[in-house]
Amino acid sequence: KFNFSDFGQKFTRESAILQLMDDLGQALGQDGVNMLGGGNPARIPAVNAVFAEVLRDLAQVDGAAAMVENIGNYSEPQGDRAFLQTVAAFLRRHYGWDVSADNIALTNGSQNAFFYLFNLFGGAFTDANGQTQQKSVLLPLAPEYVGYADTPVGGGGFVAVPPRIETATFQGQDGFFKYRVDFDALEQLPQWADGSIGAVCCSRPTNPTGNVLTDAEMARLDALAQSRGVPLIIDNAYGMPFPNIIHTPAQLNWHENIILCFSLSKVGLPGVRCGIVVAHPQIVRALAALNAVVNLAPTRFGAAVAAPLLANDCLKTLSEQHIRPFYRAQTETALRLLREAMPDVPLRVHVPEGAIFLWLWFEGLPQGTGELYRRLKAQGTLVLPGEPFFVGMDTADYPHARECIRISIAQDEAVLARGIAAIAAAVRDLYRDG
Ligand code: PLP
């Protein structure tokens, strides 16, 4: 009945992220679904208890006066000023960075930040002579977070470099692989020569693979971005110091050419929608301006919950003592279940270095993992097919993209076991029937 604009059509078509969030929402309301899709964090009792305590304190102190004040007012478009200062003090205290509130902007979840950033640094640029050029955002290592894919409003989009795939062992066991940045291909991209790359972006730890780019890889990406005069966007949604779901040694660096994006979601607060961007003040002012137009102001609720936990370092301690060990144990459980369920299947797992997923590679899988996803969903097990994660890559001649799936390890052992058993059966059928 209604006609939507080009913008409307672009943002309302069946995107992979819409499918993912729809699956997630429907699974939450249903019993008996083995939810290994989506990116919902786990409910960890010790973490829940801390959040409940903060909420009680907020409600009790002075009859909730400060909380009512907080939710009774808009914040400024850059975000709640007191919280910005708390974040800056936290980062100075732990990392020694020269940051103030002017370096920090809040957004309604970090997804919201990526929408802004990819449209600030990608899309059409018009120079002083009126010449227009389309710029892309470079993802140095595919596969990457599927939520980036549909964010660009105009042209340009993403350019991604396929990974170098190395076989690997994990805890002395075979059957693993690791993606590494192909720097030769990256540095020789023709898009550098014509200036059509507007920014470089990577998630670390990476969703979907659980890869943690090494410090050497990060240093090289940082140097490359600086030498080409574009910012390096680091998506730290699973990184340190919160939720700190990293199992390899890694450093976190920041300077004014780096745009560092944090999220409160994976510590267990996805419902408060709070993203934190640390960047050059010019970028922070741009994000605040975008917030004003799109949201007036970002939500204050997440900032109110997180402020005391950052001020007393509780969020950092919780991450070290509960969140990281929880996902570490989940990783072990999922790997054991996979080994038990599929001894006869040519399965390889990406080395689990962080985040809340395992990335499984079924080499040569007939019909591909899109079909595997559909068969599993019909039987009540949700996983994510690999291909949509190859954002910015033409996967037509790249079968590897159709041989991988992402499974979440946030669920309890019973759900993991049922889900993995269902995957094993469906994969065996596909290999057998061709
Ligand atoms: N970046 C990565 C790598 C993610 O996995 C997610 C969510 O799953 C996001 C960003 C966006 O999260 P949020 O908007 O909840 O901060």
Short mmCIF file of C-alpha atoms and ligand atoms in Angstrom, two decimals:
data_model
loop_
_atom_site.label_atom_id
_atom_site.label_comp_id
_atom_site.label_asym_id
_atom_site.label_seq_id
_atom_site.Cartn_x
_atom_site.Cartn_y
_atom_site.Cartn_z
CA LYS A 1 0.00 0.00 0.00
CA PHE A 2 2.83 2.41 0.87
CA ASN A 3 5.86 3.24 -1.18
CA PHE A 4 9.15 3.61 0.63
CA SER A 5 11.99 5.85 -0.50
CA ASP A 6 15.31 4.41 -1.70
CA PHE A 7 16.56 4.93 1.85
CA GLY A 8 13.51 3.11 3.19
CA GLN A 9 13.94 0.21 0.80
CA LYS A 10 17.62 -0.15 1.59
CA PHE A 11 17.07 -0.22 5.35
CA THR A 12 13.97 -2.41 5.38
CA ARG A 13 15.08 -5.22 3.09
CA GLU A 14 15.94 -8.63 4.51
CA SER A 15 19.37 -7.91 5.95
CA ALA A 16 21.41 -10.58 7.72
CA ILE A 17 21.38 -8.54 10.94
CA LEU A 18 17.58 -8.23 10.85
CA GLN A 19 17.29 -12.00 10.36
CA LEU A 20 19.69 -12.55 13.27
CA MET A 21 17.86 -10.21 15.65
CA ASP A 22 14.45 -11.60 14.58
CA ASP A 23 15.66 -15.16 15.26
CA LEU A 24 16.99 -14.00 18.62
CA GLY A 25 13.77 -12.26 19.62
CA GLN A 26 11.60 -15.20 18.60
CA ALA A 27 13.85 -17.74 20.34
CA LEU A 28 13.65 -15.76 23.61
CA GLY A 29 9.91 -16.28 23.71
CA GLN A 30 10.02 -20.01 22.87
CA ASP A 31 10.83 -23.07 24.92
CA GLY A 32 12.89 -25.85 23.42
CA VAL A 33 14.85 -23.77 20.92
CA ASN A 34 18.59 -24.48 20.97
CA MET A 35 19.75 -20.89 20.66
CA LEU A 36 23.29 -20.97 19.31
CA GLY A 37 22.60 -17.95 17.10
CA GLY A 38 22.49 -14.28 18.09
CA GLY A 39 24.92 -12.38 20.26
CA ASN A 40 23.10 -12.28 23.57
CA PRO A 41 25.56 -12.40 26.45
CA ALA A 42 25.17 -15.09 29.11
CA ARG A 43 23.46 -14.45 32.42
CA ILE A 44 26.26 -15.01 34.94
CA PRO A 45 24.97 -15.17 38.55
CA ALA A 46 27.85 -13.20 40.13
CA VAL A 47 27.45 -10.49 37.50
CA ASN A 48 23.67 -10.38 37.83
CA ALA A 49 24.09 -9.93 41.58
CA VAL A 50 26.29 -6.86 41.10
CA PHE A 51 23.84 -5.28 38.65
CA ALA A 52 20.97 -5.96 41.04
CA GLU A 53 22.92 -4.32 43.86
CA VAL A 54 23.66 -1.22 41.77
CA LEU A 55 19.97 -0.94 40.85
CA ARG A 56 18.99 -1.28 44.54
CA ASP A 57 21.48 1.42 45.52
CA LEU A 58 20.26 3.73 42.80
CA ALA A 59 16.69 3.21 44.00
CA GLN A 60 17.45 3.60 47.70
CA VAL A 61 19.91 6.45 48.09
CA ASP A 62 17.94 9.60 48.95
CA GLY A 63 14.72 7.99 47.81
CA ALA A 64 16.20 7.51 44.31
CA ALA A 65 16.64 11.29 44.00
CA ALA A 66 19.79 11.08 41.83
CA MET A 67 18.25 8.38 39.64
CA VAL A 68 15.03 10.33 39.13
CA GLU A 69 17.14 13.38 38.30
CA ASN A 70 19.06 11.23 35.81
CA ILE A 71 16.06 9.78 33.98
CA GLY A 72 14.09 12.99 34.38
CA ASN A 73 16.43 14.99 32.14
CA TYR A 74 17.92 14.66 28.70
CA SER A 75 21.68 14.42 28.71
CA GLU A 76 23.70 16.60 26.39
CA PRO A 77 24.02 15.05 22.91
CA GLN A 78 27.56 13.88 23.63
CA GLY A 79 26.26 11.90 26.63
CA ASP A 80 25.93 12.37 30.36
CA ARG A 81 28.78 14.73 31.32
CA ALA A 82 29.49 13.14 34.72
CA PHE A 83 29.74 9.71 33.08
CA LEU A 84 32.04 11.02 30.34
CA GLN A 85 34.34 12.30 33.08
CA THR A 86 34.16 8.98 34.93
CA VAL A 87 35.13 7.11 31.74
CA ALA A 88 38.00 9.52 31.03
CA ALA A 89 39.32 9.16 34.59
CA PHE A 90 39.07 5.36 34.30
CA LEU A 91 41.06 5.32 31.05
CA ARG A 92 43.71 7.70 32.42
CA ARG A 93 44.01 5.59 35.58
CA HIS A 94 44.40 2.23 33.83
CA TYR A 95 46.05 3.09 30.52
CA GLY A 96 47.70 6.45 31.12
CA TRP A 97 46.07 7.91 28.00
CA ASP A 98 45.82 11.67 27.74
CA VAL A 99 42.02 11.76 27.50
CA SER A 100 39.32 14.03 28.89
CA ALA A 101 35.55 14.15 28.49
CA ASP A 102 36.20 15.90 25.14
CA ASN A 103 37.53 12.58 23.80
CA ILE A 104 34.42 10.57 24.68
CA ALA A 105 30.94 10.28 23.19
CA LEU A 106 28.11 7.95 24.12
CA THR A 107 25.76 6.29 21.65
CA ASN A 108 22.73 4.05 21.99
CA GLY A 109 24.75 0.87 21.81
CA SER A 110 27.95 0.60 19.81
CA GLN A 111 25.92 -0.51 16.77
CA ASN A 112 24.66 3.07 16.71
CA ALA A 113 28.28 4.32 16.79
CA PHE A 114 29.24 2.15 13.81
CA PHE A 115 26.31 3.50 11.82
CA TYR A 116 27.59 7.03 12.44
CA LEU A 117 31.28 6.25 11.92
CA PHE A 118 30.88 4.31 8.68
CA ASN A 119 28.79 7.14 7.26
CA LEU A 120 31.23 9.80 8.50
CA PHE A 121 34.24 8.10 6.89
CA GLY A 122 32.60 6.17 4.05
CA GLY A 123 30.26 7.32 1.28
CA ALA A 124 30.42 10.39 -0.99
CA PHE A 125 33.09 13.05 -0.38
CA THR A 126 33.01 16.32 -2.33
CA ASP A 127 36.23 18.32 -2.62
CA ALA A 128 36.74 22.07 -3.00
CA ASN A 129 36.43 21.78 -6.81
CA GLY A 130 33.07 20.08 -6.53
CA GLN A 131 34.52 16.68 -7.49
CA THR A 132 32.78 13.78 -5.77
CA GLN A 133 34.45 10.55 -4.76
CA GLN A 134 32.95 7.47 -3.11
CA LYS A 135 35.01 6.13 -0.23
CA SER A 136 34.81 2.70 1.36
CA VAL A 137 35.60 1.41 4.81
CA LEU A 138 38.37 -1.18 4.70
CA LEU A 139 37.96 -4.35 6.75
CA PRO A 140 41.51 -5.73 6.77
CA LEU A 141 40.47 -9.25 7.72
CA ALA A 142 37.31 -10.95 6.49
CA PRO A 143 35.15 -12.42 7.98
CA GLU A 144 33.94 -9.53 10.16
CA TYR A 145 30.94 -8.54 12.26
CA VAL A 146 27.79 -8.93 10.15
CA GLY A 147 26.18 -5.92 11.83
CA TYR A 148 28.44 -3.59 9.83
CA ALA A 149 27.15 -4.79 6.47
CA ASP A 150 24.01 -2.75 5.94
CA THR A 151 24.98 0.46 7.73
CA PRO A 152 26.21 2.64 4.82
CA VAL A 153 23.50 5.06 3.72
CA GLY A 154 25.08 5.80 0.34
CA GLY A 155 27.60 4.10 -1.94
CA GLY A 156 31.13 3.17 -1.04
CA GLY A 157 30.34 0.36 1.32
CA PHE A 158 33.10 -1.95 2.46
CA VAL A 159 36.25 -3.43 0.98
CA ALA A 160 37.57 -6.54 2.71
CA VAL A 161 40.67 -8.65 2.31
CA PRO A 162 40.32 -12.45 2.50
CA PRO A 163 42.28 -14.04 5.30
CA ARG A 164 45.41 -16.13 5.14
CA ILE A 165 44.27 -19.42 6.61
CA GLU A 166 46.80 -21.29 8.74
CA THR A 167 46.25 -24.68 10.30
CA ALA A 168 46.78 -24.53 14.03
CA THR A 169 46.72 -26.55 17.20
CA PHE A 170 44.99 -25.60 20.43
CA GLN A 171 46.05 -27.03 23.79
CA GLY A 172 48.10 -29.61 21.90
CA GLN A 173 45.13 -30.78 19.82
CA ASP A 174 44.84 -30.75 16.03
CA GLY A 175 41.72 -29.68 14.18
CA PHE A 176 42.11 -25.90 14.50
CA PHE A 177 42.90 -23.04 12.16
CA LYS A 178 43.66 -19.33 12.48
CA TYR A 179 43.02 -16.39 10.20
CA ARG A 180 45.83 -13.90 9.72
CA VAL A 181 45.83 -10.54 8.00
CA ASP A 182 47.22 -10.79 4.47
CA PHE A 183 49.33 -7.63 4.66
CA ASP A 184 50.75 -8.04 1.16
CA ALA A 185 47.27 -7.97 -0.34
CA LEU A 186 46.16 -5.25 2.07
CA GLU A 187 49.00 -2.85 1.38
CA GLN A 188 48.69 -3.30 -2.38
CA LEU A 189 44.96 -2.68 -2.65
CA PRO A 190 44.34 -0.43 -5.67
CA GLN A 191 41.92 1.61 -3.54
CA TRP A 192 44.88 3.11 -1.63
CA ALA A 193 46.24 4.62 -4.84
CA ASP A 194 43.01 6.39 -5.77
CA GLY A 195 42.33 7.54 -2.20
CA SER A 196 39.01 5.74 -1.99
CA ILE A 197 39.50 4.23 1.44
CA GLY A 198 38.04 6.41 4.19
CA ALA A 199 38.82 4.34 7.30
CA VAL A 200 40.12 0.96 8.46
CA CYS A 201 38.03 -1.06 10.92
CA CYS A 202 38.41 -4.33 12.77
CA SER A 203 36.74 -6.00 15.73
CA ARG A 204 39.17 -7.39 18.30
CA PRO A 205 38.34 -10.01 19.57
CA THR A 206 36.59 -10.64 16.29
CA ASN A 207 32.96 -11.51 15.97
CA PRO A 208 32.34 -14.13 14.45
CA THR A 209 35.65 -16.02 14.68
CA GLY A 210 36.98 -15.45 18.19
CA ASN A 211 40.25 -14.36 16.58
CA VAL A 212 42.34 -11.84 18.48
CA LEU A 213 44.51 -9.86 16.09
CA THR A 214 48.03 -9.98 17.49
CA ASP A 215 49.75 -6.88 18.86
CA ALA A 216 52.07 -7.03 15.83
CA GLU A 217 49.09 -7.11 13.44
CA MET A 218 47.48 -4.18 15.29
CA ALA A 219 50.72 -2.18 15.19
CA ARG A 220 50.97 -2.73 11.46
CA LEU A 221 47.33 -1.74 10.88
CA ASP A 222 47.87 1.35 13.02
CA ALA A 223 50.97 2.34 11.04
CA LEU A 224 49.20 1.68 7.73
CA ALA A 225 46.18 3.83 8.68
CA GLN A 226 48.43 6.66 9.86
CA SER A 227 50.59 6.57 6.76
CA ARG A 228 47.49 6.75 4.52
CA GLY A 229 45.89 9.51 6.59
CA VAL A 230 42.75 7.60 7.60
CA PRO A 231 41.53 6.64 11.07
CA LEU A 232 41.72 3.13 12.50
CA ILE A 233 38.41 2.10 14.10
CA ILE A 234 38.81 -0.63 16.72
CA ASP A 235 35.64 -2.41 17.78
CA ASN A 236 36.40 -3.44 21.33
CA ALA A 237 32.94 -4.87 22.13
CA TYR A 238 34.54 -8.05 23.57
CA GLY A 239 37.87 -6.52 24.47
CA MET A 240 39.63 -5.19 27.52
CA PRO A 241 39.11 -3.99 30.18
CA PHE A 242 35.42 -4.93 30.00
CA PRO A 243 34.11 -7.53 29.21
CA ASN A 244 37.73 -8.66 28.68
CA ILE A 245 36.81 -11.90 26.94
CA ILE A 246 40.36 -12.35 25.64
CA HIS A 247 42.40 -15.48 26.26
CA THR A 248 45.65 -14.44 24.56
CA PRO A 249 48.14 -11.77 25.66
CA ALA A 250 47.11 -8.49 24.05
CA GLN A 251 47.69 -4.77 24.59
CA LEU A 252 45.16 -2.00 24.08
CA ASN A 253 46.48 1.19 22.52
CA TRP A 254 44.86 4.49 21.74
CA HIS A 255 45.93 7.79 20.22
CA GLU A 256 44.10 10.45 18.29
CA ASN A 257 44.12 8.54 14.99
CA ILE A 258 42.39 5.58 16.66
CA ILE A 259 38.64 5.48 17.21
CA LEU A 260 38.12 3.01 20.02
CA CYS A 261 34.58 1.71 20.52
CA PHE A 262 33.46 0.10 23.78
CA SER A 263 30.11 -1.43 24.62
CA LEU A 264 28.34 -2.29 27.86
CA SER A 265 26.44 -5.08 26.12
CA LYS A 266 28.74 -8.05 26.50
CA VAL A 267 29.30 -7.57 30.21
CA GLY A 268 25.61 -8.42 30.38
CA LEU A 269 23.85 -5.08 29.79
CA PRO A 270 22.67 -5.20 26.16
CA GLY A 271 19.28 -3.84 27.19
CA VAL A 272 20.67 -0.47 28.35
CA ARG A 273 22.05 0.27 24.85
CA CYS A 274 25.25 2.06 25.80
CA GLY A 275 28.21 2.46 23.46
CA ILE A 276 31.29 4.49 24.40
CA VAL A 277 33.52 5.99 21.70
CA VAL A 278 37.00 7.31 22.50
CA ALA A 279 38.33 9.51 19.72
CA HIS A 280 39.78 12.84 18.62
CA PRO A 281 37.58 15.74 19.85
CA GLN A 282 36.59 16.61 16.27
CA ILE A 283 35.12 13.14 15.84
CA VAL A 284 33.46 13.32 19.25
CA ARG A 285 31.79 16.61 18.27
CA ALA A 286 30.59 15.02 15.02
CA LEU A 287 29.08 12.07 16.93
CA ALA A 288 27.36 14.46 19.34
CA ALA A 289 25.89 16.37 16.38
CA LEU A 290 24.62 13.11 14.87
CA ASN A 291 23.14 12.09 18.24
CA ALA A 292 21.26 15.39 18.41
CA VAL A 293 19.67 14.85 15.01
CA VAL A 294 18.96 11.14 15.35
CA ASN A 295 18.27 10.75 19.09
CA LEU A 296 18.38 14.22 20.68
CA ALA A 297 20.55 12.60 23.32
CA PRO A 298 21.79 9.08 24.09
CA THR A 299 20.07 7.11 26.85
CA ARG A 300 21.28 7.91 30.36
CA PHE A 301 20.20 4.73 32.05
CA GLY A 302 23.21 2.61 31.10
CA ALA A 303 25.53 5.41 32.11
CA ALA A 304 23.83 5.58 35.51
CA VAL A 305 24.29 1.83 36.06
CA ALA A 306 27.87 1.74 34.78
CA ALA A 307 29.17 4.91 36.45
CA PRO A 308 29.65 3.48 39.96
CA LEU A 309 31.09 0.27 38.51
CA LEU A 310 33.71 2.17 36.53
CA ALA A 311 34.48 4.59 39.37
CA ASN A 312 35.34 1.75 41.77
CA ASP A 313 36.82 -0.57 39.08
CA CYS A 314 34.20 -3.21 39.84
CA LEU A 315 33.41 -3.71 36.14
CA LYS A 316 37.07 -4.41 35.42
CA THR A 317 37.35 -6.83 38.35
CA LEU A 318 34.08 -8.57 37.44
CA SER A 319 35.38 -9.04 33.91
CA GLU A 320 38.66 -10.55 35.09
CA GLN A 321 37.23 -12.70 37.86
CA HIS A 322 33.90 -13.83 36.43
CA ILE A 323 33.16 -12.90 32.82
CA ARG A 324 36.39 -14.03 31.15
CA PRO A 325 36.66 -17.29 33.18
CA PHE A 326 32.99 -18.03 32.47
CA TYR A 327 33.47 -17.86 28.70
CA ARG A 328 36.78 -19.70 28.95
CA ALA A 329 34.97 -22.59 30.63
CA GLN A 330 32.17 -22.41 28.06
CA THR A 331 34.79 -22.68 25.31
CA GLU A 332 36.20 -25.86 26.86
CA THR A 333 32.73 -27.34 27.24
CA ALA A 334 31.74 -26.55 23.64
CA LEU A 335 35.01 -27.96 22.26
CA ARG A 336 34.55 -31.18 24.24
CA LEU A 337 30.95 -31.53 23.01
CA LEU A 338 32.06 -30.92 19.42
CA ARG A 339 34.79 -33.56 19.69
CA GLU A 340 32.35 -36.07 21.18
CA ALA A 341 29.57 -35.35 18.66
CA MET A 342 31.63 -35.20 15.45
CA PRO A 343 34.69 -37.45 15.59
CA ASP A 344 33.94 -38.56 12.01
CA VAL A 345 33.29 -35.13 10.45
CA PRO A 346 35.98 -32.99 8.73
CA LEU A 347 35.46 -30.16 11.22
CA ARG A 348 38.03 -27.51 11.99
CA VAL A 349 37.51 -24.80 14.62
CA HIS A 350 39.02 -21.32 14.57
CA VAL A 351 41.42 -21.02 17.51
CA PRO A 352 39.19 -19.72 20.31
CA GLU A 353 41.05 -16.63 21.49
CA GLY A 354 38.15 -14.50 22.67
CA ALA A 355 34.54 -13.28 22.31
CA ILE A 356 31.50 -15.50 22.88
CA PHE A 357 31.44 -17.65 19.73
CA LEU A 358 33.08 -20.59 18.03
CA TRP A 359 33.63 -20.46 14.27
CA LEU A 360 33.33 -23.89 12.69
CA TRP A 361 34.66 -24.83 9.27
CA PHE A 362 33.22 -27.87 7.46
CA GLU A 363 35.49 -28.16 4.45
CA GLY A 364 33.75 -29.08 1.20
CA LEU A 365 30.30 -29.21 2.84
CA PRO A 366 27.80 -30.04 0.06
CA GLN A 367 25.06 -27.40 -0.37
CA GLY A 368 26.82 -25.02 1.99
CA THR A 369 25.98 -23.67 5.42
CA GLY A 370 23.04 -21.57 4.19
CA GLU A 371 21.23 -24.87 3.68
CA LEU A 372 22.58 -26.18 6.99
CA TYR A 373 21.16 -23.09 8.74
CA ARG A 374 17.71 -23.62 7.17
CA ARG A 375 17.58 -27.32 8.05
CA LEU A 376 18.66 -26.67 11.63
CA LYS A 377 16.23 -23.80 12.09
CA ALA A 378 13.36 -25.99 10.90
CA GLN A 379 14.26 -28.43 13.71
CA GLY A 380 14.63 -25.78 16.42
CA THR A 381 18.40 -25.18 16.47
CA LEU A 382 19.65 -21.72 15.58
CA VAL A 383 23.16 -21.06 14.28
CA LEU A 384 24.50 -18.41 11.91
CA PRO A 385 25.59 -19.28 8.38
CA GLY A 386 29.05 -17.97 7.51
CA GLU A 387 28.60 -16.18 4.22
CA PRO A 388 27.00 -12.92 5.44
CA PHE A 389 30.05 -12.33 7.66
CA PHE A 390 32.24 -11.87 4.59
CA VAL A 391 31.19 -8.22 4.50
CA GLY A 392 32.83 -6.33 1.62
CA MET A 393 33.91 -9.47 -0.25
CA ASP A 394 32.54 -11.04 -3.40
CA THR A 395 32.08 -14.61 -2.21
CA ALA A 396 30.84 -16.10 -5.49
CA ASP A 397 34.22 -17.81 -6.11
CA TYR A 398 35.07 -18.23 -2.43
CA PRO A 399 33.55 -21.52 -1.21
CA HIS A 400 35.19 -21.19 2.22
CA ALA A 401 32.53 -18.55 3.06
CA ARG A 402 29.83 -21.21 2.61
CA GLU A 403 31.65 -23.82 4.68
CA CYS A 404 31.58 -21.99 8.02
CA ILE A 405 29.04 -21.35 10.76
CA ARG A 406 29.13 -19.32 13.94
CA ILE A 407 27.78 -20.80 17.15
CA SER A 408 27.30 -18.88 20.39
CA ILE A 409 28.81 -20.40 23.53
CA ALA A 410 26.74 -18.26 25.92
CA GLN A 411 24.15 -20.97 26.62
CA ASP A 412 24.28 -23.62 29.32
CA GLU A 413 25.75 -27.07 28.70
CA ALA A 414 22.41 -28.79 28.07
CA VAL A 415 21.50 -26.38 25.26
CA LEU A 416 25.01 -26.54 23.81
CA ALA A 417 24.87 -30.33 23.86
CA ARG A 418 21.46 -30.51 22.15
CA GLY A 419 22.43 -27.87 19.60
CA ILE A 420 25.77 -29.49 18.79
CA ALA A 421 24.13 -32.91 18.46
CA ALA A 422 21.64 -31.41 15.98
CA ILE A 423 24.46 -29.77 14.01
CA ALA A 424 26.37 -33.07 13.89
CA ALA A 425 23.35 -34.95 12.54
CA ALA A 426 22.53 -32.31 9.91
CA VAL A 427 26.17 -32.01 8.77
CA ARG A 428 26.45 -35.79 8.44
CA ASP A 429 23.31 -35.84 6.27
CA LEU A 430 24.76 -33.17 3.99
CA TYR A 431 28.13 -34.91 3.59
CA ARG A 432 26.38 -38.23 2.95
CA ASP A 433 23.73 -37.03 0.49
CA GLY A 434 26.02 -34.59 -1.34
N1 PLP B 1 30.46 -4.98 17.53
C1 PLP B 1 30.51 -6.30 17.64
C2 PLP B 1 31.75 -7.01 17.24
C3 PLP B 1 29.40 -7.00 18.12
O1 PLP B 1 29.45 -8.33 18.23
C4 PLP B 1 28.24 -6.29 18.50
C5 PLP B 1 27.03 -7.00 18.96
O2 PLP B 1 26.90 -8.19 18.88
C6 PLP B 1 28.25 -4.90 18.35
C7 PLP B 1 29.38 -4.28 17.88
C8 PLP B 1 27.08 -4.05 18.70
O3 PLP B 1 26.70 -4.19 20.03
P1 PLP B 1 25.95 -3.08 20.87
O4 PLP B 1 25.21 -2.18 19.92
O5 PLP B 1 25.02 -3.86 21.73
O6 PLP B 1 27.00 -2.32 21.63
#
